[in-house]
Amino acid sequence: MLPNAPAPIAKLLTMMESSARFARESVRRAAAEFGPAWEADLSAMLQNFYGSDAALQDAVKGYAAFVMDSMRRQKRFEQELSYPAKTYAEAAAEVYYNDDYMRRQYLPGLLLSHYLWTHHYQQIEYFKGFFLPWLQRQGVDAFAEVGVGTGIYSRLALQALPHLRGTGLDISPLSLEFTGAHVGSFGFGPRYALRQQDILQSDSPEQYRAVICVEVLEHLEDPVAFLVGLKKLTAPGGRLFVTAALNAAHADHIYLYGKPEEVIAHVEAAGLHLEHSFFANAYAPAKPGLPVPGALAMVLTVKG
Ligand SMILES: C[S@@+](CC[C@H](N)C(=O)[O-])C[C@H]1O[C@@H](n2cnc3c(N)ncnc32)[C@H](O)[C@@H]1O
């Protein structure tokens, strides 16, 4: 399997043999689909952030548990076609403030999923190809990311544009800690600040020409109010990279988006303008009509 894999990916595959055999196929598929840029990106992340064998082994176990949990919830969703009723406060207590779950399963699982789930990495390719070049062309020197989670999007922005500075906001102290360690492992700590903040509760003192928010909308009871919060954070004439997960049953997904148009209607209701978007399903449905998880990524503007 992957005879010429760079050493960090070869090590990942070896570790998957004992605790996540099923995931080795995802590595092979992603390598075939995305090629050398994906290999270099994943290798750098594994080397910098998961430098020790013990940390990588824990991440692999966390990823396996995250996938199993998602698959179990997705099976139930296929039958019920709705997410289990849950308030935002309940999801926050169960997930964002749950130390053990966040450290062991959610954050490491999510980080590896960005590389191993085809639709997640396609979203990263769209971000690199259609959002970051605009920052460079416009000479944008600062961005904010809301709901940093694993910190991967902040780190990719800081990595691509060496003059850029960033601020990461999240309500979860565990996401902030994980993001700080992730960004710091690449040496970008001096260009990055982190703040515990819920943009629904308080306005930010600054506005930014670039705002990133990946997979947070479906976590909210009122995504339009949250989009209005993102708009307030963005300077007139600025751009946002915003994504949403569709038909994807996770522990903290409470707002069900079934179609991309539903997300776009929310964007318009919040007074944001859609420049362009990218949509991908995670896989083909096993039978016609069965909902499958999808990702919608959008580049939005605030009229100047
Ligand atoms: C699925 S994760 C986002 C994924 C992340 N952007 C990444 O790329 O890894 C959801 C994150 O949103 C955060 N979050 C949820 N509600 C929030 C809010 N109202 N304000 C800021 N962050 C929030 C959670 O704490 C969690 O870290």
Coordinates of C-alpha atoms and ligand atoms in Angstrom, one line a residue:
M1 CA 0.0 0.0 0.0
L2 CA 1.5 3.3 -1.1
P3 CA 5.1 2.0 -1.7
N4 CA 6.7 5.5 -2.1
A5 CA 4.8 7.3 0.7
P6 CA 6.7 9.9 2.6
A7 CA 7.9 8.7 6.0
P8 CA 5.2 10.4 8.1
I9 CA 2.4 8.9 5.9
A10 CA 4.1 5.5 6.0
K11 CA 4.1 5.8 9.8
L12 CA 0.4 6.8 9.9
L13 CA -0.4 3.7 7.8
T14 CA 1.5 1.4 10.1
M15 CA -0.3 2.8 13.1
M16 CA -3.6 2.4 11.4
E17 CA -2.9 -1.3 11.1
S18 CA -3.6 -1.9 14.8
S19 CA -6.4 0.6 15.6
A20 CA -8.0 1.8 12.3
R21 CA -7.4 -0.7 9.5
F22 CA -10.5 0.6 7.6
A23 CA -8.9 4.0 7.4
R24 CA -5.9 2.8 5.3
E25 CA -8.1 2.7 2.2
S26 CA -9.0 6.4 2.8
V27 CA -5.3 7.3 2.8
R28 CA -4.7 5.3 -0.4
R29 CA -7.8 6.9 -2.1
A30 CA -6.8 10.5 -1.1
A31 CA -3.2 10.0 -2.2
A32 CA -4.5 8.8 -5.6
E33 CA -7.0 11.6 -5.9
F34 CA -5.0 14.6 -4.6
G35 CA -1.4 13.7 -5.4
P36 CA 1.9 15.3 -4.3
A37 CA 0.4 18.5 -2.8
W38 CA -1.8 16.5 -0.5
E39 CA 1.1 14.2 0.5
A40 CA 3.3 17.2 1.3
D41 CA 0.6 19.0 3.3
L42 CA -0.4 15.9 5.3
S43 CA 3.3 14.9 5.9
A44 CA 4.1 18.4 7.2
M45 CA 1.1 18.3 9.6
L46 CA 2.0 14.9 10.9
Q47 CA 5.6 15.8 11.3
N48 CA 5.1 19.1 13.0
F49 CA 2.0 18.6 15.1
Y50 CA 2.1 14.8 15.7
G51 CA 5.9 14.5 16.1
S52 CA 5.7 11.8 18.8
D53 CA 4.6 8.3 18.1
A54 CA 2.3 8.4 21.2
A55 CA 0.5 11.5 20.0
L56 CA 0.0 10.1 16.5
Q57 CA -1.3 6.8 17.9
D58 CA -3.8 8.6 20.1
A59 CA -4.9 10.7 17.0
V60 CA -5.4 7.5 15.0
K61 CA -7.5 6.0 17.7
G62 CA -9.5 9.3 18.0
Y63 CA -10.1 9.3 14.3
A64 CA -11.3 5.7 14.4
A65 CA -13.8 6.5 17.2
F66 CA -14.9 9.7 15.4
V67 CA -15.6 7.8 12.2
M68 CA -17.5 5.0 14.0
D69 CA -19.6 7.5 15.9
S70 CA -20.4 9.5 12.7
M71 CA -21.4 6.3 10.8
R72 CA -23.7 5.2 13.6
R73 CA -25.4 8.6 13.7
Q74 CA -25.6 8.7 9.9
K75 CA -27.4 5.3 9.8
R76 CA -30.0 6.7 12.2
F77 CA -30.3 9.8 10.1
E78 CA -30.9 7.8 7.0
Q79 CA -34.0 6.3 8.7
E80 CA -35.3 9.4 10.5
L81 CA -34.3 12.1 8.0
S82 CA -33.8 14.5 10.9
Y83 CA -31.1 15.2 13.5
P84 CA -32.0 14.2 17.1
A85 CA -33.6 17.3 18.7
K86 CA -30.9 19.1 20.7
T87 CA -30.5 22.7 21.8
Y88 CA -27.3 24.7 21.2
A89 CA -26.7 24.7 25.0
E90 CA -27.0 20.9 25.1
A91 CA -24.6 20.4 22.1
A92 CA -22.1 22.8 23.7
A93 CA -22.1 20.9 27.0
E94 CA -22.0 17.5 25.3
V95 CA -19.2 18.5 22.9
Y96 CA -17.4 21.9 23.0
Y97 CA -16.9 21.9 26.8
N98 CA -16.4 18.1 27.1
D99 CA -12.7 17.9 27.8
D100 CA -12.3 14.1 27.3
Y101 CA -14.4 13.9 24.1
M102 CA -12.8 17.0 22.5
R103 CA -9.2 15.9 23.2
R104 CA -9.5 12.2 22.5
Q105 CA -12.0 12.0 19.7
Y106 CA -13.5 15.2 18.2
L107 CA -10.5 17.4 17.5
P108 CA -8.0 14.7 16.3
G109 CA -10.8 13.0 14.4
L110 CA -11.8 16.2 12.7
L111 CA -8.2 17.1 11.8
L112 CA -7.5 13.8 10.1
S113 CA -10.9 14.0 8.4
H114 CA -9.8 17.2 6.6
Y115 CA -7.2 15.1 4.8
L116 CA -8.9 11.7 4.6
W117 CA -12.5 12.5 3.6
T118 CA -12.6 13.4 -0.1
H119 CA -15.2 16.2 0.2
H120 CA -13.3 17.8 3.1
Y121 CA -10.0 18.0 1.2
Q122 CA -11.8 19.2 -1.9
Q123 CA -13.1 22.1 0.3
I124 CA -9.5 22.8 1.2
E125 CA -8.5 22.8 -2.5
Y126 CA -11.3 25.3 -3.1
F127 CA -10.0 27.5 -0.2
K128 CA -6.5 27.4 -1.5
G129 CA -7.5 28.0 -5.2
F130 CA -10.3 30.6 -4.8
F131 CA -10.0 32.4 -1.5
L132 CA -6.3 32.7 -0.6
P133 CA -5.3 34.1 -4.0
W134 CA -7.8 37.0 -3.5
L135 CA -6.1 37.9 -0.2
Q136 CA -2.7 37.9 -1.9
R137 CA -3.9 40.0 -4.9
Q138 CA -5.7 42.5 -2.6
G139 CA -2.7 42.8 -0.2
V140 CA -4.9 41.7 2.8
D141 CA -2.7 41.6 5.9
A142 CA -5.1 40.3 8.6
F143 CA -7.9 37.8 8.8
A144 CA -10.3 36.4 11.5
E145 CA -11.5 32.8 11.7
V146 CA -14.6 32.0 13.7
G147 CA -15.1 28.5 15.2
V148 CA -11.5 27.6 14.6
G149 CA -12.0 23.9 15.8
T150 CA -8.7 22.2 14.8
G151 CA -7.2 25.5 13.4
I152 CA -6.4 23.9 10.0
Y153 CA -7.8 26.8 7.9
S154 CA -6.0 29.5 10.0
R155 CA -2.8 27.5 9.7
L156 CA -3.2 27.0 5.9
A157 CA -3.8 30.8 5.5
L158 CA -0.7 31.7 7.6
Q159 CA 1.4 29.1 5.7
A160 CA 0.4 30.3 2.3
L161 CA 0.9 34.1 2.9
P162 CA 3.9 34.9 5.1
H163 CA 2.9 38.5 5.6
L164 CA -0.6 37.6 7.0
R165 CA -1.6 37.9 10.6
G166 CA -4.7 36.1 12.0
T167 CA -7.1 36.0 14.9
G168 CA -9.0 32.9 15.9
L169 CA -12.3 33.0 17.8
D170 CA -14.0 30.1 19.4
I171 CA -16.3 29.4 22.3
S172 CA -14.5 26.2 23.3
P173 CA -11.3 26.5 25.4
L174 CA -10.3 23.1 24.1
S175 CA -10.6 24.1 20.4
L176 CA -8.5 27.3 21.2
E177 CA -5.9 25.2 23.0
F178 CA -5.7 22.6 20.1
T179 CA -5.6 25.4 17.5
G180 CA -2.8 27.2 19.4
A181 CA -0.7 24.0 19.5
H182 CA -1.4 23.3 15.8
V183 CA -0.6 26.8 14.6
G184 CA 2.4 27.0 17.0
S185 CA 3.8 23.6 15.8
F186 CA 4.4 25.3 12.4
G187 CA 6.1 28.3 14.0
F188 CA 3.2 30.7 13.2
G189 CA 2.4 31.6 16.8
P190 CA 3.8 35.1 16.6
R191 CA 1.5 36.0 13.7
Y192 CA -1.7 34.6 15.4
A193 CA -3.9 35.5 18.3
L194 CA -6.7 33.4 19.9
R195 CA -9.7 34.7 21.8
Q196 CA -12.6 32.9 23.5
Q197 CA -15.6 34.6 22.1
D198 CA -19.1 33.9 20.9
I199 CA -19.9 36.3 18.1
L200 CA -23.6 35.8 18.9
Q201 CA -23.1 37.3 22.3
S202 CA -20.7 40.1 21.7
D203 CA -19.4 42.2 18.8
S204 CA -15.7 42.1 18.0
P205 CA -13.9 45.4 18.5
E206 CA -12.3 45.1 15.0
Q207 CA -13.4 44.4 11.5
Y208 CA -11.4 42.3 9.1
R209 CA -11.2 42.3 5.3
A210 CA -11.1 38.5 5.3
V211 CA -13.2 36.2 7.5
I212 CA -13.2 32.4 7.6
C213 CA -15.8 30.2 9.1
V214 CA -15.7 26.5 8.3
E215 CA -18.5 24.1 9.4
V216 CA -20.1 26.1 12.1
L217 CA -23.5 27.1 10.6
E218 CA -25.1 23.6 11.1
H219 CA -24.1 23.8 14.8
L220 CA -26.5 26.7 15.5
E221 CA -30.2 27.1 16.2
D222 CA -30.3 30.3 14.2
P223 CA -27.6 30.3 11.4
V224 CA -28.9 33.6 10.0
A225 CA -28.2 35.4 13.2
F226 CA -24.7 33.9 13.2
L227 CA -24.2 35.0 9.5
V228 CA -25.2 38.5 10.5
G229 CA -22.5 38.3 13.3
L230 CA -20.0 37.2 10.6
K231 CA -21.0 40.1 8.4
K232 CA -20.5 42.6 11.3
L233 CA -17.0 41.2 11.7
T234 CA -16.2 41.8 8.0
A235 CA -15.1 45.3 6.8
P236 CA -17.1 46.8 3.9
G237 CA -15.7 45.4 0.6
G238 CA -14.3 42.4 2.5
R239 CA -14.7 38.7 1.7
L240 CA -15.7 35.7 3.7
F241 CA -15.0 32.0 3.2
V242 CA -18.0 30.2 4.8
T243 CA -18.9 26.5 4.6
A244 CA -21.7 24.3 5.8
A245 CA -22.2 20.6 6.2
L246 CA -25.4 19.1 4.7
N247 CA -27.1 15.9 5.6
A248 CA -24.3 15.0 8.0
A249 CA -25.3 13.7 11.4
H250 CA -22.7 14.5 14.0
A251 CA -23.0 14.9 17.8
D252 CA -23.2 18.7 17.5
H253 CA -25.1 19.2 14.3
I254 CA -28.5 20.6 15.2
Y255 CA -29.6 22.7 12.1
L256 CA -30.4 20.3 9.2
Y257 CA -29.4 21.7 5.8
G258 CA -30.6 19.3 3.1
K259 CA -29.7 21.3 -0.1
P260 CA -27.2 24.0 -1.0
E261 CA -30.0 26.4 -1.8
E262 CA -31.1 26.4 1.8
V263 CA -27.7 27.6 2.9
I264 CA -27.6 30.2 0.1
A265 CA -31.1 31.5 1.2
H266 CA -29.7 32.1 4.7
V267 CA -26.6 33.9 3.3
E268 CA -29.0 36.2 1.3
A269 CA -31.2 36.7 4.4
A270 CA -28.2 37.9 6.3
G271 CA -27.4 40.5 3.7
L272 CA -24.3 38.8 2.3
H273 CA -23.6 38.4 -1.4
L274 CA -22.6 35.0 -2.9
E275 CA -19.6 35.4 -5.2
H276 CA -19.2 31.7 -6.0
S277 CA -19.5 28.3 -4.3
F278 CA -18.3 24.7 -4.4
F279 CA -20.4 21.7 -3.4
A280 CA -19.3 18.0 -3.0
N281 CA -20.9 14.9 -1.6
A282 CA -18.9 12.6 0.6
Y283 CA -19.7 9.5 -1.5
A284 CA -22.4 8.2 -3.9
P285 CA -25.6 7.1 -2.2
A286 CA -25.9 3.3 -1.7
K287 CA -29.4 3.5 -3.2
P288 CA -31.2 6.3 -5.0
G289 CA -32.7 8.9 -2.7
L290 CA -30.6 8.1 0.3
P291 CA -29.2 11.3 1.8
V292 CA -25.4 11.5 1.9
P293 CA -23.2 14.0 3.7
G294 CA -22.1 16.9 1.6
A295 CA -20.1 20.1 2.0
L296 CA -20.9 23.5 0.6
A297 CA -18.2 26.1 0.6
M298 CA -18.9 29.7 -0.4
V299 CA -17.0 32.8 -1.1
L300 CA -19.1 35.8 0.1
T301 CA -18.7 39.5 0.0
V302 CA -19.9 42.4 2.0
K303 CA -20.8 45.3 -0.3
G304 CA -18.5 48.2 0.1
Ligands
LIG1 C1 -16.9 21.5 13.5 S1 -16.0 22.7 14.4 C2 -15.5 23.7 13.2 C3 -14.4 23.1 12.3 C4 -13.2 23.9 12.3 N1 -13.4 25.2 11.6 C5 -12.1 23.2 11.5 O1 -11.8 23.5 10.4 O2 -11.5 22.3 12.1 C6 -17.1 23.7 15.3 C7 -16.4 24.7 16.2 O3 -17.3 25.8 16.3 C8 -17.2 26.3 17.6 N2 -18.4 27.1 17.9 C9 -19.6 26.6 18.0 N3 -20.5 27.7 18.3 C10 -19.7 28.8 18.2 C11 -20.0 30.2 18.4 N4 -21.2 30.6 18.6 N5 -19.0 31.1 18.3 C12 -17.7 30.6 18.0 N6 -17.4 29.3 17.9 C13 -18.4 28.4 18.0 C14 -17.0 25.0 18.4 O4 -16.5 25.2 19.7 C15 -16.1 24.2 17.5 O5 -14.7 24.4 17.9

